[in-house]
């Protein structure tokens, strides 16, 4: 069974390539799942942190089919055919961009002292503090309301990255403006230093790859260089950071640094199957679907870490792991509910991404595309919208999409 996802996604990739004759956003998403499936084989073969010798056919089948259903809307999106991304109000675009840039760098300024302090420690100690809730990243209690809001600005990283691509390809903005957009999109990853985490850095890289594929058909040689040169520099620093964290946290473990990286990349399928085999239905949980409504409208006191720990104890399997967004949906809604969840996501994606002319799309619809695409792409690891900050990002992004679709006068 361990080989089935790898073989399945390779065949899926080849079939869609033969049908569409292009490498588009759907192809990229499948490619990441192919890579993850391959590393799952390595984990199983060399017993790297896991020991799943027998994998059942049912979770394997659901894993492949439900992911396929989630990926199909992005194949249908046909990013390879986009020749023009339209914008109704460029002045408003500039204004919104500057607001996000300023708020993001103010947020960075607030946490820079903590980042400097963290860099004097060993990453393994930083991570230990994070698990023990003694770290500083989430200590915002007691801050004035405006600082509280500012601290969520880095969560708009994917929108800032989208704006960076659009500005370089379609607008004649000054180079400093474009660089600030790119750097602002990285601030969320910098905050990861406070918890010695690698995930946000990986998320930035994957989102960058997705947007690069979407904008590639519209590239000119000059714009391509303006994108690749600064992003490559950031990428090098990102690789150094990931390697440093991996060595610090896992070098002395039996599997070593290489084993941790293999495990990080390939555990999703194995962990999904493990949780599926142990899972028994308890009750529906909507607190993680859109956390801001759960906390501020329904008044629920909910902590994602505590929820996962409780589920781990209840079912006898570790749920504080990467097991795709399907695994998170299973914890929230049960096995049957997970299937319904995927079908709902499919129909929402098909509806929101549909357009009459494949060659043209508005920037507003591209914002919605980014929100939906991250669900499936980054969902390779887990559900990505589980925090208050991501809820604010989704709401804020939808408001921005609505504003950019209107011809509002900016003097």
Short mmCIF file of C-alpha atoms in Angstrom, two decimals, residues 37-243:
data_model
loop_
_atom_site.label_atom_id
_atom_site.label_comp_id
_atom_site.label_asym_id
_atom_site.label_seq_id
_atom_site.Cartn_x
_atom_site.Cartn_y
_atom_site.Cartn_z
CA UNK A 37 4.43 10.28 -1.41
CA UNK A 38 7.96 9.37 -2.48
CA UNK A 39 9.39 10.44 0.88
CA UNK A 40 6.67 8.41 2.61
CA UNK A 41 8.16 5.35 0.92
CA UNK A 42 11.61 6.30 2.28
CA UNK A 43 10.20 6.74 5.79
CA UNK A 44 8.60 3.34 5.67
CA UNK A 45 11.64 1.67 4.14
CA UNK A 46 14.18 3.03 6.62
CA UNK A 47 11.89 3.25 9.68
CA UNK A 48 12.55 6.97 10.09
CA UNK A 49 10.55 7.99 13.16
CA UNK A 50 7.64 5.82 12.00
CA UNK A 51 6.97 2.14 11.76
CA UNK A 52 3.86 1.59 9.66
CA UNK A 53 4.41 -1.77 8.02
CA UNK A 54 0.77 -2.39 7.24
CA UNK A 55 -1.41 0.29 5.68
CA UNK A 56 -5.07 -0.39 5.06
CA UNK A 57 -6.69 0.00 1.63
CA UNK A 58 -9.59 2.19 2.85
CA UNK A 59 -7.57 5.20 4.13
CA UNK A 60 -5.25 4.85 1.12
CA UNK A 61 -8.21 4.99 -1.26
CA UNK A 62 -9.79 7.96 0.54
CA UNK A 63 -6.46 9.79 0.66
CA UNK A 64 -5.99 9.55 -3.10
CA UNK A 65 -9.59 10.14 -4.20
CA UNK A 66 -10.42 13.01 -1.83
CA UNK A 67 -7.19 14.81 -2.70
CA UNK A 68 -7.97 14.34 -6.39
CA UNK A 69 -11.40 15.93 -5.91
CA UNK A 70 -9.72 18.85 -4.10
CA UNK A 71 -7.12 19.32 -6.85
CA UNK A 72 -9.41 19.11 -9.91
CA UNK A 73 -10.75 22.71 -9.57
CA UNK A 74 -7.20 24.00 -9.96
CA UNK A 75 -6.64 21.99 -13.11
CA UNK A 76 -9.91 23.44 -14.41
CA UNK A 77 -8.67 26.91 -13.46
CA UNK A 78 -6.18 26.67 -16.37
CA UNK A 79 -3.59 29.09 -15.01
CA UNK A 80 -1.48 28.32 -18.11
CA UNK A 81 -4.02 30.14 -20.31
CA UNK A 82 -4.02 33.42 -18.35
CA UNK A 83 -2.62 36.20 -20.52
CA UNK A 84 -3.98 39.21 -18.66
CA UNK A 85 -4.83 40.02 -15.04
CA UNK A 86 -7.04 43.10 -14.86
CA UNK A 87 -7.31 45.71 -12.12
CA UNK A 88 -10.10 48.28 -11.85
CA UNK A 89 -8.30 50.73 -9.59
CA UNK A 90 -4.49 50.91 -9.60
CA UNK A 91 -4.34 53.86 -7.19
CA UNK A 92 -6.32 51.90 -4.62
CA UNK A 93 -3.98 48.96 -5.17
CA UNK A 94 -1.01 51.19 -4.31
CA UNK A 95 -2.79 52.57 -1.23
CA UNK A 96 -3.71 49.13 0.12
CA UNK A 97 -0.21 47.87 -0.58
CA UNK A 98 1.39 50.69 1.41
CA UNK A 99 -1.01 50.14 4.32
CA UNK A 100 -0.10 46.43 4.47
CA UNK A 101 3.61 47.17 4.09
CA UNK A 102 3.63 49.76 6.89
CA UNK A 103 1.56 47.64 9.29
CA UNK A 104 3.73 44.59 8.59
CA UNK A 105 6.99 46.40 9.28
CA UNK A 106 5.56 47.99 12.44
CA UNK A 107 4.65 44.47 13.55
CA UNK A 108 8.20 43.35 12.77
CA UNK A 109 9.56 46.25 14.80
CA UNK A 110 7.53 45.11 17.81
CA UNK A 111 8.99 41.57 17.77
CA UNK A 112 12.56 42.38 16.67
CA UNK A 113 13.83 42.49 20.29
CA UNK A 114 12.39 39.00 20.82
CA UNK A 115 13.92 37.75 17.57
CA UNK A 116 17.34 39.09 18.60
CA UNK A 117 16.99 37.39 21.97
CA UNK A 118 15.95 34.13 20.32
CA UNK A 119 18.96 34.13 17.99
CA UNK A 120 21.26 33.99 21.03
CA UNK A 121 19.73 30.64 22.03
CA UNK A 122 19.94 27.16 20.64
CA UNK A 123 16.95 26.40 18.39
CA UNK A 124 16.20 23.21 20.33
CA UNK A 125 15.80 25.29 23.51
CA UNK A 126 13.61 27.79 21.67
CA UNK A 127 11.34 24.98 20.50
CA UNK A 128 11.17 23.55 23.98
CA UNK A 129 10.05 26.94 25.31
CA UNK A 130 7.42 27.11 22.58
CA UNK A 131 5.98 23.71 23.52
CA UNK A 132 5.98 24.72 27.17
CA UNK A 133 4.18 28.00 26.30
CA UNK A 134 7.02 30.09 27.73
CA UNK A 135 8.00 31.64 24.40
CA UNK A 136 7.20 35.22 23.43
CA UNK A 137 5.53 34.91 20.03
CA UNK A 138 1.93 34.87 21.21
CA UNK A 139 2.27 37.08 24.26
CA UNK A 140 -0.01 39.88 23.01
CA UNK A 141 -2.35 39.98 25.99
CA UNK A 142 -2.69 43.45 27.47
CA UNK A 143 -1.53 45.27 24.34
CA UNK A 144 -3.52 48.32 23.14
CA UNK A 145 -6.12 47.38 20.53
CA UNK A 146 -4.20 49.02 17.66
CA UNK A 147 -1.06 47.01 18.46
CA UNK A 148 -3.18 43.88 18.68
CA UNK A 149 -4.45 44.48 15.15
CA UNK A 150 -0.99 45.38 13.84
CA UNK A 151 0.38 42.04 15.02
CA UNK A 152 -1.91 40.27 12.57
CA UNK A 153 -0.58 42.19 9.54
CA UNK A 154 2.12 39.59 8.69
CA UNK A 155 -0.66 37.03 8.13
CA UNK A 156 -1.37 38.82 4.84
CA UNK A 157 1.88 37.34 3.52
CA UNK A 158 0.23 35.44 0.60
CA UNK A 159 -1.65 38.57 -0.53
CA UNK A 160 1.51 40.68 -0.32
CA UNK A 161 3.30 38.06 -2.40
CA UNK A 162 0.49 38.16 -4.97
CA UNK A 163 0.72 41.96 -5.05
CA UNK A 164 4.49 41.72 -5.55
CA UNK A 165 4.05 39.56 -8.66
CA UNK A 166 1.31 41.80 -10.02
CA UNK A 167 3.28 44.99 -9.39
CA UNK A 168 6.40 43.68 -11.14
CA UNK A 169 4.58 42.21 -14.14
CA UNK A 170 1.84 44.79 -14.75
CA UNK A 171 2.79 48.09 -13.12
CA UNK A 172 5.61 50.54 -13.58
CA UNK A 173 6.27 51.01 -9.88
CA UNK A 174 9.61 51.96 -8.39
CA UNK A 175 11.92 49.09 -7.53
CA UNK A 176 11.87 49.96 -3.82
CA UNK A 177 8.09 49.52 -3.73
CA UNK A 178 8.34 46.04 -5.24
CA UNK A 179 11.14 45.04 -2.88
CA UNK A 180 9.13 46.22 0.12
CA UNK A 181 6.17 44.12 -1.00
CA UNK A 182 8.43 41.07 -1.28
CA UNK A 183 10.11 41.69 2.08
CA UNK A 184 6.73 42.25 3.75
CA UNK A 185 5.60 38.86 2.53
CA UNK A 186 8.59 37.30 4.34
CA UNK A 187 7.93 38.84 7.77
CA UNK A 188 5.58 36.02 8.80
CA UNK A 189 8.40 33.57 8.11
CA UNK A 190 10.78 35.69 10.22
CA UNK A 191 8.34 35.40 13.11
CA UNK A 192 8.88 31.63 12.91
CA UNK A 193 12.31 32.18 14.46
CA UNK A 194 10.55 32.86 17.77
CA UNK A 195 9.31 29.27 17.84
CA UNK A 196 12.19 27.65 15.86
CA UNK A 197 9.58 26.55 13.31
CA UNK A 198 10.10 25.65 9.66
CA UNK A 199 6.52 25.49 8.43
CA UNK A 200 5.92 29.16 7.54
CA UNK A 201 9.18 29.25 5.57
CA UNK A 202 8.05 26.20 3.61
CA UNK A 203 4.60 27.74 3.14
CA UNK A 204 6.15 30.91 1.70
CA UNK A 205 8.27 28.87 -0.69
CA UNK A 206 5.30 26.80 -1.88
CA UNK A 207 3.08 29.88 -2.31
CA UNK A 208 5.86 31.59 -4.27
CA UNK A 209 6.13 28.56 -6.60
CA UNK A 210 2.36 28.59 -7.14
CA UNK A 211 2.25 32.28 -8.03
CA UNK A 212 5.32 31.95 -10.24
CA UNK A 213 3.53 29.26 -12.25
CA UNK A 214 0.41 31.44 -12.53
CA UNK A 215 2.28 34.55 -13.69
CA UNK A 216 4.82 32.78 -15.90
CA UNK A 217 2.72 33.01 -19.12
CA UNK A 218 2.68 36.82 -18.68
CA UNK A 219 6.38 37.26 -17.94
CA UNK A 220 8.67 39.51 -19.89
CA UNK A 221 12.42 38.97 -19.60
CA UNK A 222 12.84 42.11 -17.49
CA UNK A 223 10.04 41.24 -15.06
CA UNK A 224 11.31 37.67 -14.74
CA UNK A 225 14.70 38.92 -13.55
CA UNK A 226 13.06 41.37 -11.13
CA UNK A 227 11.23 38.45 -9.55
CA UNK A 228 13.91 35.76 -9.56
CA UNK A 229 16.93 37.77 -8.37
CA UNK A 230 15.57 39.09 -5.02
CA UNK A 231 13.49 35.97 -4.36
CA UNK A 232 16.53 33.75 -4.93
CA UNK A 233 18.43 35.69 -2.27
CA UNK A 234 15.54 35.23 0.14
CA UNK A 235 15.38 31.56 -0.84
CA UNK A 236 19.04 31.03 0.03
CA UNK A 237 18.54 32.53 3.50
CA UNK A 238 15.42 30.37 3.89
CA UNK A 239 17.35 27.19 3.07
CA UNK A 240 20.10 28.14 5.52
CA UNK A 241 17.49 28.75 8.23
CA UNK A 242 15.68 25.44 7.61
CA UNK A 243 18.98 23.55 7.68
#
